[in-house]
Amino acid sequence: MVGASLKRLLENDQLVVGISELSEIVGVSPRQLRYWEQKGFIQSIEADVNCPRKYRLPIVIKVELIKHYLDEGYTLAKAAEKAEIRQKKMHHVRKVFSKAIKDIELFDERYTILSIGKFKEDDAQMYIIHDDQTDELAYKLLPADEKVDYEQLLKEI
């Protein structure tokens, strides 16, 4: 079972950074961030007028995406639109994976193995294996009641 703290992190959008930190992290000036906010592309947390702007994690991600699309040559409006679409998709992926992942195993500092739910039709468990060295994915279905030998699993892929 995935640890409760990992599950909370996957579901948590309450992490907050200030405008200076966001500027430094993403490489966008505070002035640009204020402009994007003025245009309605991003939103800071409502705060006292005298307090510096703060942003929640989803906005940090959105700023990173907007910057990425700007670097690819899109206009600010199109970059913000593409970032919004991508962020909605990421939200759904995060929601699904927070429910679907049953276990995560790291093997030999090279492989990440995700155990995904029990498939009712086949009474099987799916394993998704990512090879950090080759950046390739492999998939394996095994009987749900079978104890998994990760070393053997990796030999079979």
mmCIF file with all atom_site columns, C-alpha atoms in Angstrom:
data_model
loop_
_atom_site.group_PDB
_atom_site.id
_atom_site.type_symbol
_atom_site.label_atom_id
_atom_site.label_alt_id
_atom_site.label_comp_id
_atom_site.label_asym_id
_atom_site.label_entity_id
_atom_site.label_seq_id
_atom_site.pdbx_PDB_ins_code
_atom_site.Cartn_x
_atom_site.Cartn_y
_atom_site.Cartn_z
_atom_site.occupancy
_atom_site.B_iso_or_equiv
_atom_site.pdbx_formal_charge
_atom_site.auth_seq_id
_atom_site.auth_comp_id
_atom_site.auth_asym_id
_atom_site.auth_atom_id
_atom_site.pdbx_PDB_model_num
ATOM 1   C CA . MET A 1 1   ? 0.000   0.000   0.000   1.00 0.00 ? 1   MET A CA 1
ATOM 2   C CA . VAL A 1 2   ? 1.286   3.457   -0.828  1.00 0.00 ? 2   VAL A CA 1
ATOM 3   C CA . GLY A 1 3   ? 2.215   5.373   2.318   1.00 0.00 ? 3   GLY A CA 1
ATOM 4   C CA . ALA A 1 4   ? -0.312  7.881   3.608   1.00 0.00 ? 4   ALA A CA 1
ATOM 5   C CA . SER A 1 5   ? 2.206   10.715  3.342   1.00 0.00 ? 5   SER A CA 1
ATOM 6   C CA . LEU A 1 6   ? 2.858   9.991   -0.364  1.00 0.00 ? 6   LEU A CA 1
ATOM 7   C CA . LYS A 1 7   ? -0.870  9.821   -1.016  1.00 0.00 ? 7   LYS A CA 1
ATOM 8   C CA . ARG A 1 8   ? -1.389  13.159  0.774   1.00 0.00 ? 8   ARG A CA 1
ATOM 9   C CA . LEU A 1 9   ? 1.443   14.712  -1.268  1.00 0.00 ? 9   LEU A CA 1
ATOM 10  C CA . LEU A 1 10  ? -0.115  13.495  -4.520  1.00 0.00 ? 10  LEU A CA 1
ATOM 11  C CA . GLU A 1 11  ? -3.450  14.981  -3.491  1.00 0.00 ? 11  GLU A CA 1
ATOM 12  C CA . ASN A 1 12  ? -2.102  18.178  -1.852  1.00 0.00 ? 12  ASN A CA 1
ATOM 13  C CA . ASP A 1 13  ? -2.170  21.533  -3.599  1.00 0.00 ? 13  ASP A CA 1
ATOM 14  C CA . GLN A 1 14  ? -1.507  23.578  -0.444  1.00 0.00 ? 14  GLN A CA 1
ATOM 15  C CA . LEU A 1 15  ? 2.274   24.020  -0.762  1.00 0.00 ? 15  LEU A CA 1
ATOM 16  C CA . VAL A 1 16  ? 3.032   27.745  -1.154  1.00 0.00 ? 16  VAL A CA 1
ATOM 17  C CA . VAL A 1 17  ? 5.970   29.770  -2.549  1.00 0.00 ? 17  VAL A CA 1
ATOM 18  C CA . GLY A 1 18  ? 6.564   33.504  -2.657  1.00 0.00 ? 18  GLY A CA 1
ATOM 19  C CA . ILE A 1 19  ? 6.967   35.520  -5.831  1.00 0.00 ? 19  ILE A CA 1
ATOM 20  C CA . SER A 1 20  ? 10.764  35.750  -5.411  1.00 0.00 ? 20  SER A CA 1
ATOM 21  C CA . GLU A 1 21  ? 11.121  31.986  -4.991  1.00 0.00 ? 21  GLU A CA 1
ATOM 22  C CA . LEU A 1 22  ? 8.836   31.319  -7.951  1.00 0.00 ? 22  LEU A CA 1
ATOM 23  C CA . SER A 1 23  ? 10.806  33.775  -10.061 1.00 0.00 ? 23  SER A CA 1
ATOM 24  C CA . GLU A 1 24  ? 14.069  32.051  -9.140  1.00 0.00 ? 24  GLU A CA 1
ATOM 25  C CA . ILE A 1 25  ? 12.718  28.507  -9.608  1.00 0.00 ? 25  ILE A CA 1
ATOM 26  C CA . VAL A 1 26  ? 11.232  29.096  -13.048 1.00 0.00 ? 26  VAL A CA 1
ATOM 27  C CA . GLY A 1 27  ? 13.458  31.850  -14.411 1.00 0.00 ? 27  GLY A CA 1
ATOM 28  C CA . VAL A 1 28  ? 10.678  34.385  -14.942 1.00 0.00 ? 28  VAL A CA 1
ATOM 29  C CA . SER A 1 29  ? 11.036  37.873  -13.464 1.00 0.00 ? 29  SER A CA 1
ATOM 30  C CA . PRO A 1 30  ? 8.642   38.983  -10.711 1.00 0.00 ? 30  PRO A CA 1
ATOM 31  C CA . ARG A 1 31  ? 7.550   41.753  -13.067 1.00 0.00 ? 31  ARG A CA 1
ATOM 32  C CA . GLN A 1 32  ? 6.521   39.151  -15.681 1.00 0.00 ? 32  GLN A CA 1
ATOM 33  C CA . LEU A 1 33  ? 4.641   37.179  -13.029 1.00 0.00 ? 33  LEU A CA 1
ATOM 34  C CA . ARG A 1 34  ? 2.728   40.289  -11.958 1.00 0.00 ? 34  ARG A CA 1
ATOM 35  C CA . TYR A 1 35  ? 1.906   40.985  -15.628 1.00 0.00 ? 35  TYR A CA 1
ATOM 36  C CA . TRP A 1 36  ? 0.663   37.413  -16.165 1.00 0.00 ? 36  TRP A CA 1
ATOM 37  C CA . GLU A 1 37  ? -1.482  37.799  -13.064 1.00 0.00 ? 37  GLU A CA 1
ATOM 38  C CA . GLN A 1 38  ? -2.837  41.154  -14.285 1.00 0.00 ? 38  GLN A CA 1
ATOM 39  C CA . LYS A 1 39  ? -3.808  39.454  -17.582 1.00 0.00 ? 39  LYS A CA 1
ATOM 40  C CA . GLY A 1 40  ? -5.575  36.661  -15.646 1.00 0.00 ? 40  GLY A CA 1
ATOM 41  C CA . PHE A 1 41  ? -3.264  33.805  -16.700 1.00 0.00 ? 41  PHE A CA 1
ATOM 42  C CA . ILE A 1 42  ? -2.189  33.031  -13.103 1.00 0.00 ? 42  ILE A CA 1
ATOM 43  C CA . GLN A 1 43  ? -3.581  33.873  -9.651  1.00 0.00 ? 43  GLN A CA 1
ATOM 44  C CA . SER A 1 44  ? -1.778  34.542  -6.391  1.00 0.00 ? 44  SER A CA 1
ATOM 45  C CA . ILE A 1 45  ? -3.245  33.765  -2.994  1.00 0.00 ? 45  ILE A CA 1
ATOM 46  C CA . GLU A 1 46  ? -5.454  36.554  -1.677  1.00 0.00 ? 46  GLU A CA 1
ATOM 47  C CA . ALA A 1 47  ? -3.479  38.346  1.004   1.00 0.00 ? 47  ALA A CA 1
ATOM 48  C CA . ASP A 1 48  ? -2.949  41.690  2.654   1.00 0.00 ? 48  ASP A CA 1
ATOM 49  C CA . VAL A 1 49  ? -2.051  44.447  0.161   1.00 0.00 ? 49  VAL A CA 1
ATOM 50  C CA . ASN A 1 50  ? 1.318   44.968  1.912   1.00 0.00 ? 50  ASN A CA 1
ATOM 51  C CA . CYS A 1 51  ? 2.297   41.293  1.757   1.00 0.00 ? 51  CYS A CA 1
ATOM 52  C CA . PRO A 1 52  ? 4.336   39.874  -1.132  1.00 0.00 ? 52  PRO A CA 1
ATOM 53  C CA . ARG A 1 53  ? 2.471   37.640  -3.554  1.00 0.00 ? 53  ARG A CA 1
ATOM 54  C CA . LYS A 1 54  ? 2.343   33.913  -2.800  1.00 0.00 ? 54  LYS A CA 1
ATOM 55  C CA . TYR A 1 55  ? 1.414   31.069  -5.130  1.00 0.00 ? 55  TYR A CA 1
ATOM 56  C CA . ARG A 1 56  ? 0.070   27.557  -4.545  1.00 0.00 ? 56  ARG A CA 1
ATOM 57  C CA . LEU A 1 57  ? 1.678   24.503  -6.130  1.00 0.00 ? 57  LEU A CA 1
ATOM 58  C CA . PRO A 1 58  ? -0.715  24.291  -9.128  1.00 0.00 ? 58  PRO A CA 1
ATOM 59  C CA . ILE A 1 59  ? 0.203   27.857  -10.114 1.00 0.00 ? 59  ILE A CA 1
ATOM 60  C CA . VAL A 1 60  ? 3.924   27.072  -9.744  1.00 0.00 ? 60  VAL A CA 1
ATOM 61  C CA . ILE A 1 61  ? 3.408   24.204  -12.189 1.00 0.00 ? 61  ILE A CA 1
ATOM 62  C CA . LYS A 1 62  ? 1.346   26.390  -14.503 1.00 0.00 ? 62  LYS A CA 1
ATOM 63  C CA . VAL A 1 63  ? 4.073   29.069  -14.550 1.00 0.00 ? 63  VAL A CA 1
ATOM 64  C CA . GLU A 1 64  ? 6.648   26.406  -15.417 1.00 0.00 ? 64  GLU A CA 1
ATOM 65  C CA . LEU A 1 65  ? 4.437   25.183  -18.263 1.00 0.00 ? 65  LEU A CA 1
ATOM 66  C CA . ILE A 1 66  ? 3.775   28.698  -19.579 1.00 0.00 ? 66  ILE A CA 1
ATOM 67  C CA . LYS A 1 67  ? 7.525   29.379  -19.564 1.00 0.00 ? 67  LYS A CA 1
ATOM 68  C CA . HIS A 1 68  ? 8.124   26.108  -21.425 1.00 0.00 ? 68  HIS A CA 1
ATOM 69  C CA . TYR A 1 69  ? 5.607   26.994  -24.143 1.00 0.00 ? 69  TYR A CA 1
ATOM 70  C CA . LEU A 1 70  ? 6.952   30.554  -24.414 1.00 0.00 ? 70  LEU A CA 1
ATOM 71  C CA . ASP A 1 71  ? 10.435  29.106  -24.899 1.00 0.00 ? 71  ASP A CA 1
ATOM 72  C CA . GLU A 1 72  ? 8.986   26.966  -27.721 1.00 0.00 ? 72  GLU A CA 1
ATOM 73  C CA . GLY A 1 73  ? 7.814   30.151  -29.453 1.00 0.00 ? 73  GLY A CA 1
ATOM 74  C CA . TYR A 1 74  ? 4.144   30.410  -28.513 1.00 0.00 ? 74  TYR A CA 1
ATOM 75  C CA . THR A 1 75  ? 2.528   33.736  -27.661 1.00 0.00 ? 75  THR A CA 1
ATOM 76  C CA . LEU A 1 76  ? 1.743   34.351  -24.001 1.00 0.00 ? 76  LEU A CA 1
ATOM 77  C CA . ALA A 1 77  ? -2.007  33.793  -24.552 1.00 0.00 ? 77  ALA A CA 1
ATOM 78  C CA . LYS A 1 78  ? -1.446  30.522  -26.444 1.00 0.00 ? 78  LYS A CA 1
ATOM 79  C CA . ALA A 1 79  ? 1.187   29.360  -23.927 1.00 0.00 ? 79  ALA A CA 1
ATOM 80  C CA . ALA A 1 80  ? -1.244  29.999  -21.057 1.00 0.00 ? 80  ALA A CA 1
ATOM 81  C CA . GLU A 1 81  ? -4.016  28.140  -22.922 1.00 0.00 ? 81  GLU A CA 1
ATOM 82  C CA . LYS A 1 82  ? -1.778  25.134  -23.605 1.00 0.00 ? 82  LYS A CA 1
ATOM 83  C CA . ALA A 1 83  ? -0.575  25.180  -19.982 1.00 0.00 ? 83  ALA A CA 1
ATOM 84  C CA . GLU A 1 84  ? -4.185  25.153  -18.740 1.00 0.00 ? 84  GLU A CA 1
ATOM 85  C CA . ILE A 1 85  ? -5.046  22.144  -20.921 1.00 0.00 ? 85  ILE A CA 1
ATOM 86  C CA . ARG A 1 86  ? -1.899  20.263  -19.882 1.00 0.00 ? 86  ARG A CA 1
ATOM 87  C CA . GLN A 1 87  ? -2.509  21.041  -16.221 1.00 0.00 ? 87  GLN A CA 1
ATOM 88  C CA . LYS A 1 88  ? -6.068  19.675  -16.385 1.00 0.00 ? 88  LYS A CA 1
ATOM 89  C CA . LYS A 1 89  ? -4.747  16.449  -17.879 1.00 0.00 ? 89  LYS A CA 1
ATOM 90  C CA . MET A 1 90  ? -2.028  16.229  -15.203 1.00 0.00 ? 90  MET A CA 1
ATOM 91  C CA . HIS A 1 91  ? -4.656  16.717  -12.489 1.00 0.00 ? 91  HIS A CA 1
ATOM 92  C CA . HIS A 1 92  ? -6.615  13.728  -13.786 1.00 0.00 ? 92  HIS A CA 1
ATOM 93  C CA . VAL A 1 93  ? -3.501  11.578  -14.119 1.00 0.00 ? 93  VAL A CA 1
ATOM 94  C CA . ARG A 1 94  ? -2.506  12.439  -10.541 1.00 0.00 ? 94  ARG A CA 1
ATOM 95  C CA . LYS A 1 95  ? -6.019  11.641  -9.296  1.00 0.00 ? 95  LYS A CA 1
ATOM 96  C CA . VAL A 1 96  ? -6.085  8.273   -11.059 1.00 0.00 ? 96  VAL A CA 1
ATOM 97  C CA . PHE A 1 97  ? -2.573  7.273   -10.013 1.00 0.00 ? 97  PHE A CA 1
ATOM 98  C CA . SER A 1 98  ? -3.133  8.232   -6.377  1.00 0.00 ? 98  SER A CA 1
ATOM 99  C CA . LYS A 1 99  ? -5.931  5.651   -6.350  1.00 0.00 ? 99  LYS A CA 1
ATOM 100 C CA . ALA A 1 100 ? -4.401  3.046   -8.676  1.00 0.00 ? 100 ALA A CA 1
ATOM 101 C CA . ILE A 1 101 ? -0.841  2.650   -7.363  1.00 0.00 ? 101 ILE A CA 1
ATOM 102 C CA . LYS A 1 102 ? -0.740  -0.060  -4.744  1.00 0.00 ? 102 LYS A CA 1
ATOM 103 C CA . ASP A 1 103 ? 3.022   -0.187  -4.232  1.00 0.00 ? 103 ASP A CA 1
ATOM 104 C CA . ILE A 1 104 ? 6.240   1.363   -5.501  1.00 0.00 ? 104 ILE A CA 1
ATOM 105 C CA . GLU A 1 105 ? 9.477   -0.595  -5.439  1.00 0.00 ? 105 GLU A CA 1
ATOM 106 C CA . LEU A 1 106 ? 12.921  0.786   -6.286  1.00 0.00 ? 106 LEU A CA 1
ATOM 107 C CA . PHE A 1 107 ? 15.371  -1.881  -7.390  1.00 0.00 ? 107 PHE A CA 1
ATOM 108 C CA . ASP A 1 108 ? 19.153  -1.551  -7.827  1.00 0.00 ? 108 ASP A CA 1
ATOM 109 C CA . GLU A 1 109 ? 18.876  2.260   -7.998  1.00 0.00 ? 109 GLU A CA 1
ATOM 110 C CA . ARG A 1 110 ? 17.882  1.684   -11.633 1.00 0.00 ? 110 ARG A CA 1
ATOM 111 C CA . TYR A 1 111 ? 14.352  0.331   -11.834 1.00 0.00 ? 111 TYR A CA 1
ATOM 112 C CA . THR A 1 112 ? 11.119  1.822   -10.556 1.00 0.00 ? 112 THR A CA 1
ATOM 113 C CA . ILE A 1 113 ? 8.343   -0.756  -10.346 1.00 0.00 ? 113 ILE A CA 1
ATOM 114 C CA . LEU A 1 114 ? 4.754   0.387   -9.894  1.00 0.00 ? 114 LEU A CA 1
ATOM 115 C CA . SER A 1 115 ? 2.162   -2.114  -8.797  1.00 0.00 ? 115 SER A CA 1
ATOM 116 C CA . ILE A 1 116 ? -1.231  -1.183  -10.226 1.00 0.00 ? 116 ILE A CA 1
ATOM 117 C CA . GLY A 1 117 ? -4.489  -2.533  -8.802  1.00 0.00 ? 117 GLY A CA 1
ATOM 118 C CA . LYS A 1 118 ? -6.118  -5.882  -9.211  1.00 0.00 ? 118 LYS A CA 1
ATOM 119 C CA . PHE A 1 119 ? -7.834  -6.558  -12.538 1.00 0.00 ? 119 PHE A CA 1
ATOM 120 C CA . LYS A 1 120 ? -11.154 -8.253  -11.810 1.00 0.00 ? 120 LYS A CA 1
ATOM 121 C CA . GLU A 1 121 ? -11.494 -9.973  -15.197 1.00 0.00 ? 121 GLU A CA 1
ATOM 122 C CA . ASP A 1 122 ? -8.084  -11.634 -15.100 1.00 0.00 ? 122 ASP A CA 1
ATOM 123 C CA . ASP A 1 123 ? -7.515  -11.746 -11.346 1.00 0.00 ? 123 ASP A CA 1
ATOM 124 C CA . ALA A 1 124 ? -4.127  -10.230 -12.194 1.00 0.00 ? 124 ALA A CA 1
ATOM 125 C CA . GLN A 1 125 ? -1.928  -7.430  -10.943 1.00 0.00 ? 125 GLN A CA 1
ATOM 126 C CA . MET A 1 126 ? -0.149  -5.103  -13.392 1.00 0.00 ? 126 MET A CA 1
ATOM 127 C CA . TYR A 1 127 ? 3.437   -4.012  -12.897 1.00 0.00 ? 127 TYR A CA 1
ATOM 128 C CA . ILE A 1 128 ? 4.890   -1.049  -14.757 1.00 0.00 ? 128 ILE A CA 1
ATOM 129 C CA . ILE A 1 129 ? 8.672   -1.099  -14.804 1.00 0.00 ? 129 ILE A CA 1
ATOM 130 C CA . HIS A 1 130 ? 10.713  1.985   -15.696 1.00 0.00 ? 130 HIS A CA 1
ATOM 131 C CA . ASP A 1 131 ? 14.395  1.498   -16.509 1.00 0.00 ? 131 ASP A CA 1
ATOM 132 C CA . ASP A 1 132 ? 16.149  4.706   -15.490 1.00 0.00 ? 132 ASP A CA 1
ATOM 133 C CA . GLN A 1 133 ? 19.203  3.827   -17.554 1.00 0.00 ? 133 GLN A CA 1
ATOM 134 C CA . THR A 1 134 ? 17.413  3.310   -20.893 1.00 0.00 ? 134 THR A CA 1
ATOM 135 C CA . ASP A 1 135 ? 14.325  5.412   -20.043 1.00 0.00 ? 135 ASP A CA 1
ATOM 136 C CA . GLU A 1 136 ? 12.098  2.579   -21.288 1.00 0.00 ? 136 GLU A CA 1
ATOM 137 C CA . LEU A 1 137 ? 8.862   1.209   -19.848 1.00 0.00 ? 137 LEU A CA 1
ATOM 138 C CA . ALA A 1 138 ? 7.827   -2.430  -19.636 1.00 0.00 ? 138 ALA A CA 1
ATOM 139 C CA . TYR A 1 139 ? 4.513   -3.925  -18.500 1.00 0.00 ? 139 TYR A CA 1
ATOM 140 C CA . LYS A 1 140 ? 3.853   -7.268  -16.871 1.00 0.00 ? 140 LYS A CA 1
ATOM 141 C CA . LEU A 1 141 ? 0.646   -8.948  -15.672 1.00 0.00 ? 141 LEU A CA 1
ATOM 142 C CA . LEU A 1 142 ? 0.994   -11.489 -12.880 1.00 0.00 ? 142 LEU A CA 1
ATOM 143 C CA . PRO A 1 143 ? -1.579  -13.419 -10.851 1.00 0.00 ? 143 PRO A CA 1
ATOM 144 C CA . ALA A 1 144 ? -2.860  -11.168 -8.074  1.00 0.00 ? 144 ALA A CA 1
ATOM 145 C CA . ASP A 1 145 ? -2.183  -13.714 -5.333  1.00 0.00 ? 145 ASP A CA 1
ATOM 146 C CA . GLU A 1 146 ? 1.388   -14.459 -6.466  1.00 0.00 ? 146 GLU A CA 1
ATOM 147 C CA . LYS A 1 147 ? 4.260   -13.081 -4.362  1.00 0.00 ? 147 LYS A CA 1
ATOM 148 C CA . VAL A 1 148 ? 6.478   -11.043 -6.653  1.00 0.00 ? 148 VAL A CA 1
ATOM 149 C CA . ASP A 1 149 ? 10.196  -11.677 -6.962  1.00 0.00 ? 149 ASP A CA 1
ATOM 150 C CA . TYR A 1 150 ? 11.417  -8.360  -8.391  1.00 0.00 ? 150 TYR A CA 1
ATOM 151 C CA . GLU A 1 151 ? 14.754  -9.768  -9.510  1.00 0.00 ? 151 GLU A CA 1
ATOM 152 C CA . GLN A 1 152 ? 12.961  -12.479 -11.498 1.00 0.00 ? 152 GLN A CA 1
ATOM 153 C CA . LEU A 1 153 ? 10.456  -9.971  -12.831 1.00 0.00 ? 153 LEU A CA 1
ATOM 154 C CA . LEU A 1 154 ? 13.289  -7.824  -14.212 1.00 0.00 ? 154 LEU A CA 1
ATOM 155 C CA . LYS A 1 155 ? 14.923  -10.839 -15.894 1.00 0.00 ? 155 LYS A CA 1
ATOM 156 C CA . GLU A 1 156 ? 11.671  -11.547 -17.745 1.00 0.00 ? 156 GLU A CA 1
ATOM 157 C CA . ILE A 1 157 ? 11.360  -8.123  -19.326 1.00 0.00 ? 157 ILE A CA 1
#
